Amino acid sequence: MRAYDLSIAALVSDTIYNFGELLLHPILDSLVKDDAWLRDLLFAFNRGDLTAYDVLAGHISSNPLLKEHSGGLRQKIYLAALTETVFRRPPHDRAMSFALLLKKPRSDQTRLSI
């Protein structure tokens, strides 16, 4: 149960955006069977994987705290995806215009802001 609570707390935190240290901790190995989706969700956030997030998002409503913070979770995954998009580019080519970002699949023009 500790791994479950720790994972939920990390996801809904407004100050935690990188889950690398948590994902490396052996405590997450206890998230099996019914709670394996939570581990997968953490990995999706860490990769900025919007497709995996959409597949796993149905589980968010199963937890009242995640459901309450669903808007913040969506913002967090979009930010993770944006970060991944930028850092997949060569170091000398990481300046990106909004127009270029809008050409990326699944970008949401209403969510992009300065």
mmCIF file with all atom_site columns, C-alpha atoms in Angstrom:
data_model
loop_
_atom_site.group_PDB
_atom_site.id
_atom_site.type_symbol
_atom_site.label_atom_id
_atom_site.label_alt_id
_atom_site.label_comp_id
_atom_site.label_asym_id
_atom_site.label_entity_id
_atom_site.label_seq_id
_atom_site.pdbx_PDB_ins_code
_atom_site.Cartn_x
_atom_site.Cartn_y
_atom_site.Cartn_z
_atom_site.occupancy
_atom_site.B_iso_or_equiv
_atom_site.pdbx_formal_charge
_atom_site.auth_seq_id
_atom_site.auth_comp_id
_atom_site.auth_asym_id
_atom_site.auth_atom_id
_atom_site.pdbx_PDB_model_num
ATOM 1   C CA . MET A 1 1   ? 0.000   0.000  0.000   1.00 0.00 ? 1   MET A CA 1
ATOM 2   C CA . ARG A 1 2   ? 2.949   2.298  0.628   1.00 0.00 ? 2   ARG A CA 1
ATOM 3   C CA . ALA A 1 3   ? 4.026   2.174  -3.012  1.00 0.00 ? 3   ALA A CA 1
ATOM 4   C CA . TYR A 1 4   ? 0.483   2.960  -4.108  1.00 0.00 ? 4   TYR A CA 1
ATOM 5   C CA . ASP A 1 5   ? 0.180   5.974  -1.791  1.00 0.00 ? 5   ASP A CA 1
ATOM 6   C CA . LEU A 1 6   ? 3.648   7.227  -2.697  1.00 0.00 ? 6   LEU A CA 1
ATOM 7   C CA . SER A 1 7   ? 2.867   6.978  -6.408  1.00 0.00 ? 7   SER A CA 1
ATOM 8   C CA . ILE A 1 8   ? -0.440  8.820  -6.049  1.00 0.00 ? 8   ILE A CA 1
ATOM 9   C CA . ALA A 1 9   ? 1.226   11.556 -3.983  1.00 0.00 ? 9   ALA A CA 1
ATOM 10  C CA . ALA A 1 10  ? 3.967   12.009 -6.589  1.00 0.00 ? 10  ALA A CA 1
ATOM 11  C CA . LEU A 1 11  ? 1.466   12.236 -9.438  1.00 0.00 ? 11  LEU A CA 1
ATOM 12  C CA . VAL A 1 12  ? -0.767  14.834 -7.802  1.00 0.00 ? 12  VAL A CA 1
ATOM 13  C CA . SER A 1 13  ? 2.102   16.905 -6.396  1.00 0.00 ? 13  SER A CA 1
ATOM 14  C CA . ASP A 1 14  ? 2.369   20.344 -7.957  1.00 0.00 ? 14  ASP A CA 1
ATOM 15  C CA . THR A 1 15  ? 6.146   20.307 -7.462  1.00 0.00 ? 15  THR A CA 1
ATOM 16  C CA . ILE A 1 16  ? 7.121   16.860 -8.788  1.00 0.00 ? 16  ILE A CA 1
ATOM 17  C CA . TYR A 1 17  ? 7.507   16.575 -12.538 1.00 0.00 ? 17  TYR A CA 1
ATOM 18  C CA . ASN A 1 18  ? 10.306  14.020 -12.785 1.00 0.00 ? 18  ASN A CA 1
ATOM 19  C CA . PHE A 1 19  ? 9.604   10.502 -11.581 1.00 0.00 ? 19  PHE A CA 1
ATOM 20  C CA . GLY A 1 20  ? 13.001  8.989  -12.368 1.00 0.00 ? 20  GLY A CA 1
ATOM 21  C CA . GLU A 1 21  ? 14.108  8.543  -8.771  1.00 0.00 ? 21  GLU A CA 1
ATOM 22  C CA . LEU A 1 22  ? 10.794  6.970  -7.767  1.00 0.00 ? 22  LEU A CA 1
ATOM 23  C CA . LEU A 1 23  ? 10.833  4.667  -10.790 1.00 0.00 ? 23  LEU A CA 1
ATOM 24  C CA . LEU A 1 24  ? 14.267  3.373  -9.811  1.00 0.00 ? 24  LEU A CA 1
ATOM 25  C CA . HIS A 1 25  ? 13.180  2.551  -6.260  1.00 0.00 ? 25  HIS A CA 1
ATOM 26  C CA . PRO A 1 26  ? 12.482  -1.129 -5.550  1.00 0.00 ? 26  PRO A CA 1
ATOM 27  C CA . ILE A 1 27  ? 9.259   -0.223 -3.699  1.00 0.00 ? 27  ILE A CA 1
ATOM 28  C CA . LEU A 1 28  ? 7.520   0.072  -7.061  1.00 0.00 ? 28  LEU A CA 1
ATOM 29  C CA . ASP A 1 29  ? 8.011   -3.659 -7.613  1.00 0.00 ? 29  ASP A CA 1
ATOM 30  C CA . SER A 1 30  ? 5.139   -4.138 -5.165  1.00 0.00 ? 30  SER A CA 1
ATOM 31  C CA . LEU A 1 31  ? 2.734   -2.509 -7.630  1.00 0.00 ? 31  LEU A CA 1
ATOM 32  C CA . VAL A 1 32  ? 1.543   -5.693 -9.278  1.00 0.00 ? 32  VAL A CA 1
ATOM 33  C CA . LYS A 1 33  ? -1.690  -7.153 -10.578 1.00 0.00 ? 33  LYS A CA 1
ATOM 34  C CA . ASP A 1 34  ? -4.491  -4.709 -9.755  1.00 0.00 ? 34  ASP A CA 1
ATOM 35  C CA . ASP A 1 35  ? -2.144  -1.733 -9.302  1.00 0.00 ? 35  ASP A CA 1
ATOM 36  C CA . ALA A 1 36  ? 0.234   -2.398 -12.197 1.00 0.00 ? 36  ALA A CA 1
ATOM 37  C CA . TRP A 1 37  ? -1.559  0.349  -14.139 1.00 0.00 ? 37  TRP A CA 1
ATOM 38  C CA . LEU A 1 38  ? -0.231  2.904  -11.635 1.00 0.00 ? 38  LEU A CA 1
ATOM 39  C CA . ARG A 1 39  ? 3.360   1.862  -12.267 1.00 0.00 ? 39  ARG A CA 1
ATOM 40  C CA . ASP A 1 40  ? 2.705   2.012  -16.005 1.00 0.00 ? 40  ASP A CA 1
ATOM 41  C CA . LEU A 1 41  ? 1.190   5.487  -15.575 1.00 0.00 ? 41  LEU A CA 1
ATOM 42  C CA . LEU A 1 42  ? 4.309   6.718  -13.784 1.00 0.00 ? 42  LEU A CA 1
ATOM 43  C CA . PHE A 1 43  ? 6.472   5.408  -16.620 1.00 0.00 ? 43  PHE A CA 1
ATOM 44  C CA . ALA A 1 44  ? 4.176   7.100  -19.160 1.00 0.00 ? 44  ALA A CA 1
ATOM 45  C CA . PHE A 1 45  ? 4.616   10.418 -17.345 1.00 0.00 ? 45  PHE A CA 1
ATOM 46  C CA . ASN A 1 46  ? 8.366   9.943  -17.207 1.00 0.00 ? 46  ASN A CA 1
ATOM 47  C CA . ARG A 1 47  ? 8.480   9.357  -20.988 1.00 0.00 ? 47  ARG A CA 1
ATOM 48  C CA . GLY A 1 48  ? 5.943   12.060 -21.804 1.00 0.00 ? 48  GLY A CA 1
ATOM 49  C CA . ASP A 1 49  ? 3.961   9.346  -23.573 1.00 0.00 ? 49  ASP A CA 1
ATOM 50  C CA . LEU A 1 50  ? 0.534   10.780 -24.393 1.00 0.00 ? 50  LEU A CA 1
ATOM 51  C CA . THR A 1 51  ? -0.675  7.593  -26.058 1.00 0.00 ? 51  THR A CA 1
ATOM 52  C CA . ALA A 1 52  ? 0.109   5.474  -23.000 1.00 0.00 ? 52  ALA A CA 1
ATOM 53  C CA . TYR A 1 53  ? -1.493  8.135  -20.806 1.00 0.00 ? 53  TYR A CA 1
ATOM 54  C CA . ASP A 1 54  ? -4.712  7.965  -22.822 1.00 0.00 ? 54  ASP A CA 1
ATOM 55  C CA . VAL A 1 55  ? -4.756  4.165  -22.548 1.00 0.00 ? 55  VAL A CA 1
ATOM 56  C CA . LEU A 1 56  ? -4.264  4.335  -18.766 1.00 0.00 ? 56  LEU A CA 1
ATOM 57  C CA . ALA A 1 57  ? -6.405  7.429  -18.097 1.00 0.00 ? 57  ALA A CA 1
ATOM 58  C CA . GLY A 1 58  ? -9.467  5.308  -17.490 1.00 0.00 ? 58  GLY A CA 1
ATOM 59  C CA . HIS A 1 59  ? -7.925  4.216  -14.190 1.00 0.00 ? 59  HIS A CA 1
ATOM 60  C CA . ILE A 1 60  ? -7.659  7.806  -12.958 1.00 0.00 ? 60  ILE A CA 1
ATOM 61  C CA . SER A 1 61  ? -11.329 7.893  -12.020 1.00 0.00 ? 61  SER A CA 1
ATOM 62  C CA . SER A 1 62  ? -10.824 4.819  -9.815  1.00 0.00 ? 62  SER A CA 1
ATOM 63  C CA . ASN A 1 63  ? -8.893  6.933  -7.319  1.00 0.00 ? 63  ASN A CA 1
ATOM 64  C CA . PRO A 1 64  ? -10.663 9.966  -5.806  1.00 0.00 ? 64  PRO A CA 1
ATOM 65  C CA . LEU A 1 65  ? -7.447  11.969 -5.451  1.00 0.00 ? 65  LEU A CA 1
ATOM 66  C CA . LEU A 1 66  ? -6.361  11.327 -9.041  1.00 0.00 ? 66  LEU A CA 1
ATOM 67  C CA . LYS A 1 67  ? -9.871  12.114 -10.253 1.00 0.00 ? 67  LYS A CA 1
ATOM 68  C CA . GLU A 1 68  ? -9.840  15.391 -8.321  1.00 0.00 ? 68  GLU A CA 1
ATOM 69  C CA . HIS A 1 69  ? -6.497  16.332 -9.900  1.00 0.00 ? 69  HIS A CA 1
ATOM 70  C CA . SER A 1 70  ? -7.248  15.020 -13.405 1.00 0.00 ? 70  SER A CA 1
ATOM 71  C CA . GLY A 1 71  ? -6.859  18.478 -14.976 1.00 0.00 ? 71  GLY A CA 1
ATOM 72  C CA . GLY A 1 72  ? -3.468  18.955 -13.361 1.00 0.00 ? 72  GLY A CA 1
ATOM 73  C CA . LEU A 1 73  ? -2.417  15.473 -14.436 1.00 0.00 ? 73  LEU A CA 1
ATOM 74  C CA . ARG A 1 74  ? -3.288  16.271 -18.034 1.00 0.00 ? 74  ARG A CA 1
ATOM 75  C CA . GLN A 1 75  ? -1.241  19.487 -17.851 1.00 0.00 ? 75  GLN A CA 1
ATOM 76  C CA . LYS A 1 76  ? 1.650   17.560 -16.327 1.00 0.00 ? 76  LYS A CA 1
ATOM 77  C CA . ILE A 1 77  ? 1.646   14.911 -19.082 1.00 0.00 ? 77  ILE A CA 1
ATOM 78  C CA . TYR A 1 78  ? 1.462   17.603 -21.777 1.00 0.00 ? 78  TYR A CA 1
ATOM 79  C CA . LEU A 1 79  ? 4.450   19.344 -20.210 1.00 0.00 ? 79  LEU A CA 1
ATOM 80  C CA . ALA A 1 80  ? 6.346   16.053 -20.068 1.00 0.00 ? 80  ALA A CA 1
ATOM 81  C CA . ALA A 1 81  ? 5.543   15.426 -23.737 1.00 0.00 ? 81  ALA A CA 1
ATOM 82  C CA . LEU A 1 82  ? 6.712   18.922 -24.668 1.00 0.00 ? 82  LEU A CA 1
ATOM 83  C CA . THR A 1 83  ? 9.947   18.421 -22.737 1.00 0.00 ? 83  THR A CA 1
ATOM 84  C CA . GLU A 1 84  ? 10.542  15.113 -24.505 1.00 0.00 ? 84  GLU A CA 1
ATOM 85  C CA . THR A 1 85  ? 9.886   16.729 -27.874 1.00 0.00 ? 85  THR A CA 1
ATOM 86  C CA . VAL A 1 86  ? 12.470  19.417 -27.195 1.00 0.00 ? 86  VAL A CA 1
ATOM 87  C CA . PHE A 1 87  ? 15.146  17.105 -25.811 1.00 0.00 ? 87  PHE A CA 1
ATOM 88  C CA . ARG A 1 88  ? 14.832  14.607 -28.654 1.00 0.00 ? 88  ARG A CA 1
ATOM 89  C CA . ARG A 1 89  ? 16.162  17.308 -30.936 1.00 0.00 ? 89  ARG A CA 1
ATOM 90  C CA . PRO A 1 90  ? 19.901  17.891 -31.324 1.00 0.00 ? 90  PRO A CA 1
ATOM 91  C CA . PRO A 1 91  ? 21.306  20.260 -28.671 1.00 0.00 ? 91  PRO A CA 1
ATOM 92  C CA . HIS A 1 92  ? 22.014  22.952 -31.260 1.00 0.00 ? 92  HIS A CA 1
ATOM 93  C CA . ASP A 1 93  ? 18.421  22.814 -32.570 1.00 0.00 ? 93  ASP A CA 1
ATOM 94  C CA . ARG A 1 94  ? 16.211  23.065 -29.488 1.00 0.00 ? 94  ARG A CA 1
ATOM 95  C CA . ALA A 1 95  ? 14.744  26.512 -30.063 1.00 0.00 ? 95  ALA A CA 1
ATOM 96  C CA . MET A 1 96  ? 11.224  25.851 -31.308 1.00 0.00 ? 96  MET A CA 1
ATOM 97  C CA . SER A 1 97  ? 8.511   28.190 -32.463 1.00 0.00 ? 97  SER A CA 1
ATOM 98  C CA . PHE A 1 98  ? 4.871   27.777 -31.483 1.00 0.00 ? 98  PHE A CA 1
ATOM 99  C CA . ALA A 1 99  ? 4.107   27.130 -35.143 1.00 0.00 ? 99  ALA A CA 1
ATOM 100 C CA . LEU A 1 100 ? 6.497   24.169 -35.121 1.00 0.00 ? 100 LEU A CA 1
ATOM 101 C CA . LEU A 1 101 ? 5.022   22.837 -31.886 1.00 0.00 ? 101 LEU A CA 1
ATOM 102 C CA . LEU A 1 102 ? 1.532   23.011 -33.364 1.00 0.00 ? 102 LEU A CA 1
ATOM 103 C CA . LYS A 1 103 ? 2.668   20.739 -36.202 1.00 0.00 ? 103 LYS A CA 1
ATOM 104 C CA . LYS A 1 104 ? 3.472   18.009 -33.686 1.00 0.00 ? 104 LYS A CA 1
ATOM 105 C CA . PRO A 1 105 ? 0.841   15.307 -33.356 1.00 0.00 ? 105 PRO A CA 1
ATOM 106 C CA . ARG A 1 106 ? -1.586  15.833 -30.490 1.00 0.00 ? 106 ARG A CA 1
ATOM 107 C CA . SER A 1 107 ? -0.543  19.381 -29.750 1.00 0.00 ? 107 SER A CA 1
ATOM 108 C CA . ASP A 1 108 ? -3.330  21.448 -28.307 1.00 0.00 ? 108 ASP A CA 1
ATOM 109 C CA . GLN A 1 109 ? -3.287  25.023 -29.531 1.00 0.00 ? 109 GLN A CA 1
ATOM 110 C CA . THR A 1 110 ? -5.417  26.214 -26.639 1.00 0.00 ? 110 THR A CA 1
ATOM 111 C CA . ARG A 1 111 ? -2.922  24.849 -24.099 1.00 0.00 ? 111 ARG A CA 1
ATOM 112 C CA . LEU A 1 112 ? 0.197   26.388 -25.608 1.00 0.00 ? 112 LEU A CA 1
ATOM 113 C CA . SER A 1 113 ? 1.067   29.646 -23.950 1.00 0.00 ? 113 SER A CA 1
ATOM 114 C CA . ILE A 1 114 ? 4.075   31.798 -23.380 1.00 0.00 ? 114 ILE A CA 1
#
